[in-house]
XYZ file of C-alpha atoms in Angstrom:
752
model
C 31.802 -9.835 -18.509
C 34.944 -11.838 -17.948
C 34.349 -15.682 -17.391
C 36.595 -15.680 -14.202
C 34.709 -12.776 -12.832
C 31.352 -14.371 -13.236
C 32.673 -17.806 -12.059
C 33.936 -16.022 -8.879
C 30.475 -14.674 -8.223
C 28.939 -18.079 -8.802
C 31.299 -19.487 -6.212
C 29.902 -17.117 -3.699
C 26.440 -18.565 -3.964
C 25.146 -21.500 -1.932
C 24.066 -24.739 -3.898
C 20.403 -23.831 -3.958
C 21.025 -20.213 -5.095
C 23.568 -21.440 -7.780
C 20.923 -23.881 -8.995
C 18.369 -21.141 -9.400
C 20.897 -18.829 -11.103
C 21.958 -21.209 -13.716
C 18.550 -22.558 -14.744
C 17.787 -21.186 -18.248
C 14.755 -22.639 -20.111
C 11.329 -23.640 -18.793
C 9.286 -22.474 -15.731
C 11.062 -21.889 -12.475
C 9.626 -21.228 -9.062
C 12.120 -20.037 -6.360
C 10.677 -20.223 -2.825
C 12.719 -17.758 -1.066
C 12.548 -17.462 2.765
C 13.182 -13.957 4.390
C 16.867 -13.028 4.217
C 17.709 -15.809 1.914
C 19.461 -13.816 -0.755
C 16.620 -13.582 -3.203
C 17.671 -10.280 -4.732
C 21.090 -11.725 -5.264
C 19.723 -14.826 -7.035
C 17.556 -12.694 -9.365
C 20.367 -10.238 -10.348
C 22.968 -13.160 -10.864
C 20.307 -15.050 -12.830
C 19.838 -12.148 -15.191
C 23.676 -11.905 -15.540
C 23.795 -15.621 -16.311
C 21.007 -15.220 -18.993
C 23.003 -12.384 -20.673
C 26.224 -14.302 -20.384
C 24.612 -17.261 -22.190
C 24.054 -14.946 -25.103
C 20.431 -13.893 -24.695
C 20.053 -10.127 -25.712
C 19.280 -7.870 -22.807
C 15.987 -6.529 -24.434
C 14.689 -10.266 -24.478
C 14.671 -10.262 -20.692
C 11.844 -8.599 -18.493
C 12.250 -8.455 -14.786
C 9.199 -7.260 -12.690
C 8.975 -6.382 -8.967
C 6.469 -4.562 -6.867
C 8.121 -1.365 -5.595
C 10.187 1.177 -7.537
C 12.826 0.950 -4.701
C 13.340 -2.636 -5.340
C 13.310 -2.106 -9.221
C 15.966 0.584 -8.840
C 18.242 -1.608 -6.571
C 17.738 -4.647 -8.896
C 18.693 -2.505 -12.023
C 21.776 -1.042 -10.254
C 22.989 -4.490 -9.147
C 22.288 -5.960 -12.629
C 24.218 -3.128 -14.316
C 27.200 -3.711 -11.898
C 27.322 -7.287 -12.879
C 26.571 -6.818 -16.588
C 27.751 -3.515 -17.595
C 25.547 -0.827 -19.228
C 23.291 -3.177 -21.036
C 20.680 -4.158 -18.600
C 17.228 -5.678 -19.289
C 13.904 -3.957 -18.800
C 13.543 -3.808 -14.882
C 10.272 -2.415 -13.671
C 7.254 -2.602 -11.507
C 3.924 -3.886 -12.822
C 2.629 -0.402 -12.856
C 5.582 1.071 -14.546
C 5.634 -1.560 -17.110
C 1.901 -1.090 -17.758
C 2.339 2.662 -17.923
C 5.148 2.394 -20.551
C 3.049 0.048 -22.524
C -0.039 2.277 -22.524
C 2.075 5.410 -23.324
C 2.923 3.580 -26.582
C -0.323 2.208 -27.522
C -3.165 3.875 -25.632
C -4.562 5.201 -28.833
C -5.834 1.622 -29.425
C -8.199 2.110 -26.591
C -10.551 4.990 -27.256
C -10.905 7.617 -26.252
C -7.545 7.536 -24.516
C -4.298 9.032 -25.804
C -0.683 8.966 -24.736
C -0.919 12.046 -22.623
C -3.203 10.370 -20.010
C -2.821 11.455 -16.338
C -2.267 8.758 -13.724
C -4.506 9.585 -10.697
C -3.664 8.903 -6.995
C -6.309 7.839 -4.524
C -7.087 11.388 -3.402
C -7.836 12.421 -7.072
C -10.031 9.373 -7.502
C -11.854 10.171 -4.215
C -12.569 13.697 -5.424
C -13.985 12.355 -8.735
C -16.345 9.932 -6.778
C -17.542 12.858 -4.615
C -18.294 14.877 -7.736
C -20.228 11.896 -9.234
C -22.088 11.345 -5.932
C -23.034 15.179 -5.998
C -24.207 14.920 -9.614
C -26.393 11.905 -8.962
C -27.831 13.422 -5.715
C -26.436 10.534 -3.627
C -25.677 11.149 0.050
C -21.965 10.755 0.612
C -22.851 10.112 4.440
C -24.728 6.952 3.349
C -22.223 5.932 0.531
C -18.704 6.564 1.701
C -16.423 7.538 -1.154
C -13.525 5.452 0.357
C -15.599 2.341 0.558
C -16.947 2.913 -2.871
C -13.360 3.332 -4.257
C -12.447 -0.021 -2.557
C -15.451 -1.699 -4.222
C -14.336 -0.165 -7.656
C -10.895 -1.414 -7.075
C -12.119 -4.943 -6.311
C -14.282 -4.938 -9.335
C -11.218 -4.202 -11.486
C -8.782 -6.374 -9.750
C -10.853 -9.514 -8.931
C -13.664 -9.180 -11.583
C -11.569 -7.514 -14.211
C -14.069 -4.804 -14.481
C -17.084 -7.114 -14.967
C -19.875 -5.211 -13.077
C -22.379 -7.853 -13.801
C -20.971 -9.529 -10.742
C -22.828 -6.830 -8.748
C -26.112 -7.752 -9.992
C -29.054 -5.499 -10.496
C -31.820 -6.919 -8.323
C -31.166 -4.977 -5.232
C -30.529 -1.378 -4.311
C -26.864 -1.558 -3.095
C -25.725 -3.563 -6.063
C -27.650 -1.221 -8.458
C -26.155 1.971 -7.005
C -22.662 0.664 -6.984
C -23.201 -0.557 -10.634
C -24.263 2.701 -11.730
C -21.509 4.587 -9.878
C -18.854 2.232 -11.327
C -20.045 2.855 -14.939
C -20.230 6.588 -14.416
C -16.849 6.610 -12.719
C -15.181 4.756 -15.705
C -16.920 7.044 -18.176
C -15.746 10.095 -16.332
C -12.145 8.766 -16.314
C -12.315 8.102 -20.025
C -13.790 11.501 -20.684
C -10.909 13.090 -18.768
C -8.076 11.024 -20.220
C -7.430 9.792 -16.625
C -6.266 6.364 -15.325
C -6.167 5.279 -11.812
C -3.627 2.474 -10.615
C -6.007 -0.324 -11.349
C -6.647 0.926 -14.783
C -2.835 0.691 -15.694
C -3.036 -3.056 -15.141
C -6.638 -3.612 -16.435
C -6.151 -1.704 -19.635
C -2.727 -3.345 -20.343
C -4.448 -6.839 -20.210
C -7.236 -5.351 -22.510
C -4.695 -3.932 -24.856
C -2.766 -7.369 -25.065
C -5.950 -9.498 -25.350
C -7.670 -7.254 -28.026
C -4.486 -6.721 -30.180
C -2.865 -10.122 -31.165
C -0.167 -8.329 -33.169
C 0.898 -6.461 -29.905
C 0.651 -9.665 -27.941
C 2.862 -11.490 -30.404
C 5.227 -8.604 -30.631
C 5.865 -8.503 -26.855
C 5.946 -12.362 -26.447
C 8.713 -12.509 -29.060
C 10.548 -9.655 -27.302
C 10.383 -11.032 -23.805
C 11.714 -14.469 -24.213
C 12.625 -14.698 -20.386
C 10.408 -13.208 -17.733
C 11.148 -12.939 -14.028
C 8.445 -11.817 -11.539
C 9.526 -11.139 -7.938
C 7.157 -11.271 -4.857
C 4.874 -13.470 -6.930
C 2.757 -14.195 -3.756
C 1.551 -10.595 -3.933
C 0.226 -10.732 -7.391
C -3.512 -10.283 -7.952
C -5.586 -11.723 -10.747
C -4.850 -8.977 -13.278
C -1.103 -9.065 -12.606
C -1.154 -12.852 -12.991
C -2.893 -12.470 -16.329
C -0.111 -10.102 -17.604
C 2.537 -12.597 -16.678
C 0.607 -15.574 -18.133
C -0.108 -13.775 -21.363
C 3.452 -12.844 -22.124
C 4.830 -16.225 -21.031
C 2.206 -18.415 -22.647
C 4.074 -19.152 -25.858
C 7.609 -19.964 -24.529
C 6.908 -20.953 -20.947
C 10.136 -19.184 -19.692
C 8.761 -17.690 -16.601
C 10.737 -17.539 -13.461
C 8.899 -16.459 -10.160
C 10.292 -15.734 -6.756
C 8.429 -15.271 -3.634
C 7.157 -16.746 -0.416
C 3.665 -17.699 0.489
C 4.642 -17.117 4.208
C 5.052 -13.332 3.277
C 1.686 -13.000 1.597
C 0.102 -10.016 3.347
C -1.846 -8.003 0.814
C -5.090 -9.963 0.380
C -7.041 -6.868 1.309
C -5.808 -5.087 -1.758
C -6.488 -7.993 -3.965
C -3.364 -10.229 -3.740
C -4.203 -13.895 -4.405
C -1.911 -16.289 -2.560
C -3.204 -19.177 -4.782
C -1.185 -17.662 -7.691
C 1.900 -18.971 -6.153
C 0.498 -22.023 -4.369
C -0.967 -23.170 -7.782
C 2.174 -22.337 -9.979
C 3.057 -26.011 -10.399
C -0.465 -26.730 -11.749
C -0.283 -23.724 -14.059
C 3.166 -24.763 -15.401
C 3.491 -28.563 -15.246
C 7.085 -29.593 -15.119
C 8.151 -26.320 -13.462
C 11.263 -26.758 -11.377
C 10.974 -25.754 -7.704
C 14.023 -24.516 -5.667
C 13.808 -23.668 -1.997
C 16.135 -21.004 -0.469
C 16.174 -21.862 3.128
C 19.413 -20.547 4.351
C 18.830 -17.189 6.170
C 21.687 -14.631 6.141
C 19.902 -11.835 7.993
C 18.884 -12.811 11.493
C 20.260 -14.513 14.553
C 19.300 -18.023 15.373
C 16.913 -16.963 18.111
C 15.040 -14.520 15.825
C 14.749 -17.033 13.129
C 13.583 -19.785 15.618
C 10.793 -17.469 16.702
C 9.643 -16.857 13.190
C 9.731 -20.531 12.385
C 7.705 -21.423 15.498
C 5.060 -18.942 14.501
C 4.612 -19.650 10.841
C 4.569 -23.335 11.152
C 1.031 -23.059 12.458
C -0.256 -21.899 9.047
C -1.762 -24.489 6.873
C -1.900 -22.386 3.481
C 1.835 -22.546 2.708
C 4.707 -24.240 1.095
C 6.742 -25.933 3.932
C 10.312 -24.709 4.336
C 12.916 -25.358 6.918
C 14.552 -22.015 7.399
C 18.004 -22.079 9.086
C 21.125 -20.039 9.607
C 24.824 -20.314 10.366
C 24.629 -17.062 12.392
C 25.013 -17.210 16.129
C 21.869 -17.640 18.399
C 22.319 -14.033 19.665
C 20.118 -12.512 22.321
C 16.704 -13.953 22.965
C 13.523 -12.411 21.564
C 12.061 -10.364 24.472
C 8.287 -9.711 25.144
C 7.030 -7.132 27.504
C 3.559 -6.082 28.847
C 2.726 -2.638 29.970
C -0.202 -0.918 31.763
C -1.313 1.138 28.710
C -0.069 2.711 25.469
C 1.512 5.731 27.200
C 3.623 3.439 29.552
C 4.465 1.291 26.311
C 5.643 4.459 24.461
C 7.667 5.732 27.324
C 9.428 2.361 27.957
C 10.170 1.951 24.283
C 11.660 5.390 24.216
C 13.736 4.443 27.360
C 14.864 1.296 25.599
C 15.909 3.228 22.475
C 17.748 5.872 24.373
C 19.713 3.209 26.272
C 20.628 1.469 22.892
C 21.756 4.834 21.407
C 23.960 5.657 24.495
C 25.470 2.095 24.060
C 26.544 3.047 20.565
C 23.599 1.779 18.364
C 23.029 4.243 15.483
C 19.499 5.683 15.366
C 19.200 4.357 11.793
C 19.597 0.838 12.954
C 16.375 0.825 14.973
C 12.762 0.506 13.619
C 9.525 0.474 15.461
C 6.784 -1.302 13.770
C 2.961 -1.256 14.554
C -0.291 -2.701 13.019
C -2.069 0.587 12.792
C -0.979 4.139 11.773
C -2.760 5.421 14.733
C -0.295 3.851 17.126
C 2.466 6.234 16.012
C 1.027 9.258 17.863
C 2.010 8.249 21.467
C 5.312 6.797 20.315
C 6.161 9.977 18.403
C 5.385 12.045 21.391
C 7.839 10.124 23.581
C 10.564 10.147 21.031
C 10.255 13.932 20.675
C 10.292 14.295 24.588
C 13.509 12.080 24.649
C 15.125 14.129 21.961
C 15.470 10.965 19.726
C 15.555 11.750 15.963
C 12.934 9.792 13.972
C 11.200 9.545 10.652
C 7.602 8.150 9.909
C 7.355 6.159 6.696
C 3.911 6.101 5.327
C 2.220 8.902 7.184
C 1.015 11.620 5.111
C 2.574 10.806 1.659
C 4.810 13.486 0.288
C 3.036 13.765 -3.051
C -0.393 14.070 -1.296
C 0.575 17.044 0.721
C -1.488 20.174 -0.320
C 1.187 22.383 -1.703
C 2.833 19.523 -3.563
C -0.469 18.587 -5.106
C -1.232 22.016 -6.034
C 2.025 22.373 -7.946
C 1.574 18.930 -9.591
C -2.002 19.840 -10.637
C -0.573 22.829 -12.554
C 1.815 20.468 -14.227
C -1.008 17.981 -15.082
C -3.196 20.434 -16.904
C -0.276 21.483 -18.991
C 0.289 17.855 -19.883
C -3.197 16.693 -20.151
C -5.773 19.397 -20.994
C -8.659 17.049 -20.476
C -7.719 16.598 -16.705
C -10.661 18.691 -15.420
C -10.134 17.418 -11.811
C -6.677 18.981 -11.613
C -8.077 22.270 -13.190
C -10.770 22.493 -10.651
C -8.231 22.116 -7.848
C -5.927 24.986 -8.903
C -8.177 27.304 -10.887
C -8.613 29.520 -7.798
C -5.147 28.831 -6.317
C -3.934 31.196 -5.232
C -7.292 32.980 -4.777
C -8.422 35.030 -7.794
C -12.181 35.249 -7.157
C -13.063 32.027 -8.863
C -15.407 30.548 -6.202
C -17.588 27.561 -6.184
C -20.271 29.448 -8.125
C -18.011 30.121 -10.916
C -16.703 26.586 -11.107
C -20.320 25.290 -11.111
C -21.137 27.799 -13.958
C -18.121 26.664 -15.946
C -19.019 23.040 -15.531
C -22.606 23.827 -16.671
C -21.447 25.550 -19.779
C -18.990 22.716 -20.560
C -21.782 20.312 -20.267
C -24.174 22.189 -22.405
C -21.658 22.778 -25.232
C -20.108 19.234 -24.995
C -16.637 20.851 -24.582
C -13.770 20.213 -22.167
C -13.585 22.413 -18.969
C -10.141 23.970 -19.861
C -11.491 24.754 -23.379
C -14.365 26.633 -21.843
C -12.095 28.498 -19.481
C -9.682 29.539 -22.156
C -12.350 30.636 -24.782
C -12.801 34.419 -24.565
C -15.673 34.120 -27.048
C -17.706 32.619 -24.287
C -17.190 35.740 -21.997
C -20.803 36.953 -22.464
C -22.008 33.671 -20.625
C -20.262 34.884 -17.353
C -20.640 37.962 -15.067
C -18.144 40.846 -14.948
C -16.549 39.418 -11.881
C -16.285 35.949 -13.362
C -14.845 37.333 -16.572
C -12.112 39.141 -14.560
C -11.092 36.028 -12.731
C -11.132 33.983 -15.969
C -8.847 36.611 -17.684
C -6.423 36.405 -14.773
C -6.240 32.536 -15.109
C -5.936 32.752 -18.945
C -2.797 35.027 -18.634
C -1.123 32.591 -16.238
C -1.954 29.583 -18.293
C -0.574 31.024 -21.447
C 2.670 31.932 -19.861
C 3.107 28.609 -18.369
C 2.152 26.821 -21.536
C 5.048 28.750 -23.313
C 7.531 27.094 -20.676
C 5.889 23.577 -21.194
C 8.794 22.210 -23.346
C 11.446 23.363 -20.858
C 13.107 21.447 -18.121
C 10.655 20.204 -15.369
C 12.574 22.550 -12.857
C 12.025 25.534 -15.006
C 8.357 24.771 -15.523
C 7.809 24.510 -11.729
C 9.687 27.693 -11.186
C 7.461 29.430 -13.794
C 4.439 28.267 -11.847
C 5.683 29.613 -8.558
C 6.709 32.948 -10.246
C 3.616 33.405 -12.311
C 0.948 32.328 -9.875
C 2.522 34.059 -6.878
C 2.112 30.863 -4.876
C 4.970 31.535 -2.534
C 3.566 34.872 -1.794
C 0.320 33.152 -0.813
C 2.261 30.969 1.654
C 3.736 34.010 3.341
C 0.337 35.107 4.296
C -0.051 31.941 6.403
C 1.408 31.339 9.806
C 5.298 31.346 10.003
C 5.859 27.822 10.852
C 3.231 26.523 8.400
C 4.781 28.606 5.627
C 8.284 27.331 6.461
C 7.179 23.746 6.366
C 5.287 24.219 3.031
C 8.174 25.886 1.549
C 10.405 23.105 2.535
C 8.037 20.721 0.869
C 8.135 22.907 -2.387
C 11.922 22.842 -2.112
C 11.925 19.091 -1.932
C 9.697 18.916 -5.016
C 12.093 21.251 -6.862
C 14.922 19.013 -5.802
C 13.143 15.941 -7.271
C 12.737 17.865 -10.575
C 16.404 18.832 -10.714
C 17.305 15.252 -9.999
C 14.952 14.117 -12.676
C 16.289 16.514 -15.296
C 19.812 15.468 -14.499
C 19.073 11.770 -14.837
C 16.758 12.105 -17.781
C 18.074 14.897 -20.124
C 15.670 13.628 -22.811
C 12.870 13.216 -20.389
C 9.365 14.835 -20.628
C 6.791 16.487 -18.274
C 4.678 13.410 -18.886
C 7.486 11.060 -17.784
C 8.019 13.165 -14.619
C 4.287 13.036 -13.682
C 4.201 9.310 -14.245
C 7.202 8.853 -11.807
C 5.491 11.055 -9.231
C 2.252 9.323 -9.486
C 3.886 5.749 -9.057
C 6.391 6.549 -6.279
C 5.310 6.001 -2.782
C 6.947 7.089 0.613
C 8.925 3.914 1.017
C 10.240 4.475 -2.517
C 11.300 7.948 -1.482
C 12.663 7.071 2.082
C 16.373 7.185 2.396
C 17.431 4.369 4.683
C 20.785 5.864 5.197
C 19.293 8.727 7.401
C 20.383 8.224 11.005
C 16.888 8.351 12.445
C 14.730 5.865 14.239
C 12.300 4.543 11.584
C 8.550 4.112 12.459
C 6.266 2.404 10.116
C 3.338 -0.117 9.805
C 4.088 -3.792 9.486
C 2.866 -3.592 5.860
C 5.305 -0.867 5.057
C 8.188 -2.953 6.548
C 7.986 -5.587 3.914
C 11.408 -6.050 2.115
C 13.355 -4.066 4.701
C 15.894 -5.058 7.435
C 17.162 -3.448 10.702
C 19.541 -4.557 13.342
C 17.078 -3.675 16.024
C 13.249 -4.108 15.593
C 10.665 -3.143 18.067
C 7.001 -4.405 17.366
C 4.397 -2.580 19.535
C 0.762 -3.501 20.358
C 0.790 -7.276 19.835
C -2.717 -7.796 21.102
C -5.865 -9.475 20.124
C -8.106 -6.980 18.380
C -4.894 -5.443 16.980
C -2.854 -8.246 15.770
C -4.807 -10.169 14.589
C -7.041 -7.251 13.814
C -10.524 -7.047 15.464
C -12.553 -10.155 15.119
C -10.610 -11.951 12.586
C -10.942 -15.139 14.610
C -14.068 -15.859 12.741
C -12.164 -16.413 9.587
C -9.300 -18.739 9.504
C -7.666 -17.330 6.232
C -7.640 -13.878 7.755
C -5.973 -15.188 10.791
C -3.371 -16.962 8.715
C -2.700 -13.646 6.932
C -2.348 -11.756 10.284
C 0.152 -14.345 11.380
C 2.025 -13.995 8.119
C 2.060 -10.193 8.935
C 3.719 -10.727 12.210
C 6.079 -13.191 10.561
C 7.074 -10.519 8.222
C 7.706 -8.112 11.084
C 9.771 -10.588 13.028
C 12.061 -11.411 10.072
C 13.040 -7.746 9.422
C 15.211 -8.040 12.621
C 18.733 -8.872 12.267
C 20.111 -9.016 15.885
C 17.592 -7.708 18.504
C 13.706 -8.074 18.518
C 11.466 -6.755 21.112
C 7.638 -7.311 21.273
C 5.235 -5.345 23.406
C 1.644 -5.316 24.488
C -0.604 -3.572 27.072
C -3.172 -4.204 29.747
C -5.447 -1.537 28.218
C -5.495 0.765 25.283
C -7.333 3.805 24.239
C -9.199 3.252 20.815
C -11.845 5.450 19.381
C -11.775 7.740 22.410
C -12.468 4.903 24.809
C -10.273 2.842 26.978
C -10.559 -0.901 26.452
C -8.967 -3.901 28.287
C -6.368 -5.724 26.201
C -5.171 -9.342 26.068
C -2.064 -10.606 24.563
C -2.211 -11.697 20.931
C -3.079 -15.433 20.520
C 0.175 -15.439 18.546
C 2.101 -14.763 21.743
C 0.263 -17.698 23.309
C 1.272 -19.894 20.283
C 4.948 -19.000 20.813
C 4.686 -19.522 24.662
C 3.400 -22.945 24.072
C 6.139 -24.067 21.703
C 7.473 -27.349 22.678
C 10.190 -28.062 20.289
C 13.862 -27.337 20.738
C 13.534 -23.772 19.584
C 11.319 -22.904 22.685
C 14.308 -21.241 24.399
C 14.407 -18.479 21.618
C 11.836 -16.405 23.419
C 11.960 -14.580 26.793
C 8.748 -13.245 28.076
C 8.449 -10.950 31.076
C 6.598 -12.002 34.151
C 3.491 -10.057 33.476
C 3.209 -11.566 29.978
C 3.611 -15.036 31.361
C 0.943 -14.211 33.990
C -1.428 -12.984 31.390
C -0.977 -16.056 29.234
C -0.777 -18.798 31.883
C -2.101 -17.558 35.199
C -0.933 -15.618 38.286
C 2.632 -14.509 38.198
C 5.057 -11.593 38.561
C 4.457 -7.897 37.825
C 7.456 -6.302 36.094
C 7.136 -2.606 35.087
C 9.581 -1.363 32.476
C 12.364 -3.231 30.692
C 14.383 -4.009 33.905
C 14.048 -6.710 36.545
C 10.806 -6.587 38.477
C 9.746 -7.229 41.974
C 7.221 -9.996 42.653
C 3.621 -8.959 42.713
C 0.348 -10.812 42.422
C -1.339 -10.595 39.059
C -4.785 -11.593 38.192
C -4.124 -13.910 35.306
C -7.471 -15.269 35.008
C -8.038 -14.499 31.422
C -7.318 -17.376 28.953
C -7.165 -15.790 25.549
C -6.807 -19.063 23.844
C -10.011 -20.724 25.081
C -13.112 -20.998 22.879
C -14.670 -18.070 24.491
C -14.918 -14.529 23.069
C -11.439 -13.057 23.470
C -12.815 -9.502 23.845
C -13.986 -10.235 27.464
C -16.111 -7.919 29.497
C -16.246 -5.059 26.963
C -17.590 -7.240 24.140
C -19.868 -9.636 26.015
C -22.332 -10.977 23.507
C -24.639 -12.607 26.167
C -25.608 -8.934 27.208
C -25.158 -7.405 23.775
C -28.602 -6.909 21.957
C -26.774 -6.518 18.603
C -25.203 -9.903 18.600
C -24.899 -12.332 15.534
C -28.198 -13.850 14.843
C -30.357 -10.964 16.025
C -33.389 -9.940 13.831
C -33.553 -6.229 13.277
C -35.663 -3.806 11.147
C -34.258 -0.878 9.189
C -36.632 1.985 8.090
C -35.268 1.885 4.420
C -34.169 -1.831 3.900
C -36.659 -3.647 5.998
C -36.012 -6.877 8.070
C -32.612 -8.433 8.281
C -30.323 -10.528 10.411
C -27.049 -9.493 12.000
C -24.427 -11.742 10.532
C -21.110 -9.968 11.684
C -20.154 -7.445 14.299
C -16.886 -5.569 14.910
C -15.487 -2.421 16.526
C -15.965 -0.917 19.848
C -18.006 1.923 21.604
C -19.508 4.474 19.340
C -17.718 2.954 16.420
C -19.381 -0.462 16.986
C -20.501 -1.762 13.551
C -22.819 -4.606 12.345
C -23.254 -6.305 8.930
C -26.705 -7.045 8.238
C -28.227 -9.430 5.727
C -31.371 -8.114 4.092
C -33.623 -10.218 1.770
C -33.570 -7.707 -1.058
C -30.547 -5.592 -0.506
C -27.942 -8.231 0.474
C -25.386 -7.561 3.089
C -24.986 -3.950 4.198
C -22.837 -2.507 7.135
C -23.932 0.018 9.659
C -22.540 1.978 12.593
C -24.971 1.013 15.404
C -25.152 4.433 16.945
C -26.236 5.971 13.627
C -28.405 3.233 12.007
C -31.728 3.641 14.052
C -32.172 -0.094 14.168
C -35.137 -1.815 15.859
C -34.592 -5.175 17.323
C -37.486 -7.752 16.547
C -36.149 -11.045 17.653
C -33.663 -13.872 17.162
C -33.115 -16.112 14.118
C -31.095 -19.192 13.218
C -29.940 -18.046 9.880
C -30.406 -15.646 6.979
């Protein structure tokens, strides 16, 4: 790179950015507020390291999404030429590490399959069935979450569960059986990628020293989102030289529920004494009013690193808040607003709708369809989880990893060839008796006598298909996929479904083929293994093309890292944002506040927030009150208070009687019963959650026919989905749906 060229680039940076870019040796923490040019700093810092003479393969940059990694790599290559460092996500880094060295962790080998959550859930169901455990009492999704917590928080140490009560013992046994089954099948879940990488480095000193020597300079983006295992990977690699640069923002830490530990960034200076700290406080994205709203909100959090975000951008339009009768009116008025913006010249792709829960998309989607407004939903049913896509990927997986019995069971009778549940059960029984893999048994003609005539015919049909596909295994991924479609008759099977369904599924198959073509083009030396790894790690946000001229709908969690000229945030109500009864736990409240902060700071020019008088949830209509966060904004007394404009009905609901204003226009005056104060110390759920009349309130002693006496310690949910957490003497804390728990109330208690 020419000196003048790079100096010109440095001149484009503000003083704080320039200071972060030109730092070389030692630990560095860059606290980057939203829209402060964090990606620019990272890419320019990499360019500076390379310009200083550091070889590109001595630099490792890690971020959290494949989309961010790709953008970072592209920008770095633009600045530095073709020689770019290793830019990757944590999971991609770990996958590459394990592909090279998995043989050191028996019984794994380099052809392991990376399982998505659906695959893992299927395996848990299989184990529950094998152990004669009722999946109605032991929900597979909850069990998977517990397993994930064990890996991410406790690093796989199942002793934390204990063995002195039933719940802990069942979970412990299930966890051990699950990990054994994954090993037998040469399978890894996403948590395993990280956990086994740590194990690999800790148990193999030669490898650890090799990679420490290679990666002399390490950059980790979004450090506030790291969990304990990711933290361990970074600290292991940086321990000898201390050249660790982290970027992030505690105010945007929103993934505690999946193991992220905000303390990793809050305690960075303790972990790395002498670390330099640089604040990026100038925002280039949002108008002054949007930024003032964000500052007023997040300033109430205590668990943070204080920053004073500012911008040279104009103040712009005020942030506007509207209240509607219910979710139907809310969706209708949002659609009307969007139609008006589009008619005034705003491109559809400039507009985004955010919500706290995926379920909120239904009514919004209906109104957009009715108004003929093009839209896309990011994070609905993920592309790689759609049935036809998973079917084809399962064929690829058994070609790549013959030990992947879960994928085999998925497609052994797809399309139908007379291989029913009885045949599969018989195959599994034979495999278990002989101590052989499931595919090995399927392909072994010498075992035909163990099966009925009908079963043998079905097995012969599958064997022929598998052998033809195996012959094409080394061809391009596109050719292998086309061989699957041809040899199995999969498309013919689709033709026998309804026309519209068949067309939609064919379109998904076409998109998968397109992904294969693109992969083959970009990776002429690539392999089936690498393609499967890519599809396993990619999410919907990674695949989404923001250049599409469609209104974008997504959850607030999915919106992280994105920006739009116009943002609409729906459903800002207590019980939604913050979610349910999070008021009992201040750290949870702070995370919910950070989540809204993230949503607000996605907006460049216009920001609208909405809430309703009532909302249907779980089949019942419930009263709604505005989020306490709106109350905090309404009570802001500093100079930034003028940044937000609330409609008369919102003001009435927050502060007392006022004006009724339907829709986004100017309203006539109307009395409004604003007698609810959501910011008092009383229960914010009002009449439908009145614990004075609720027999299942906190502190109530109950008796369960299996677990005996216990005390209700927490409650949440509404109506038929109302749940209680009960503390039992022997079983510990367990959660029940009241309508199905058959509980007997025996009195009150002051504590468990």
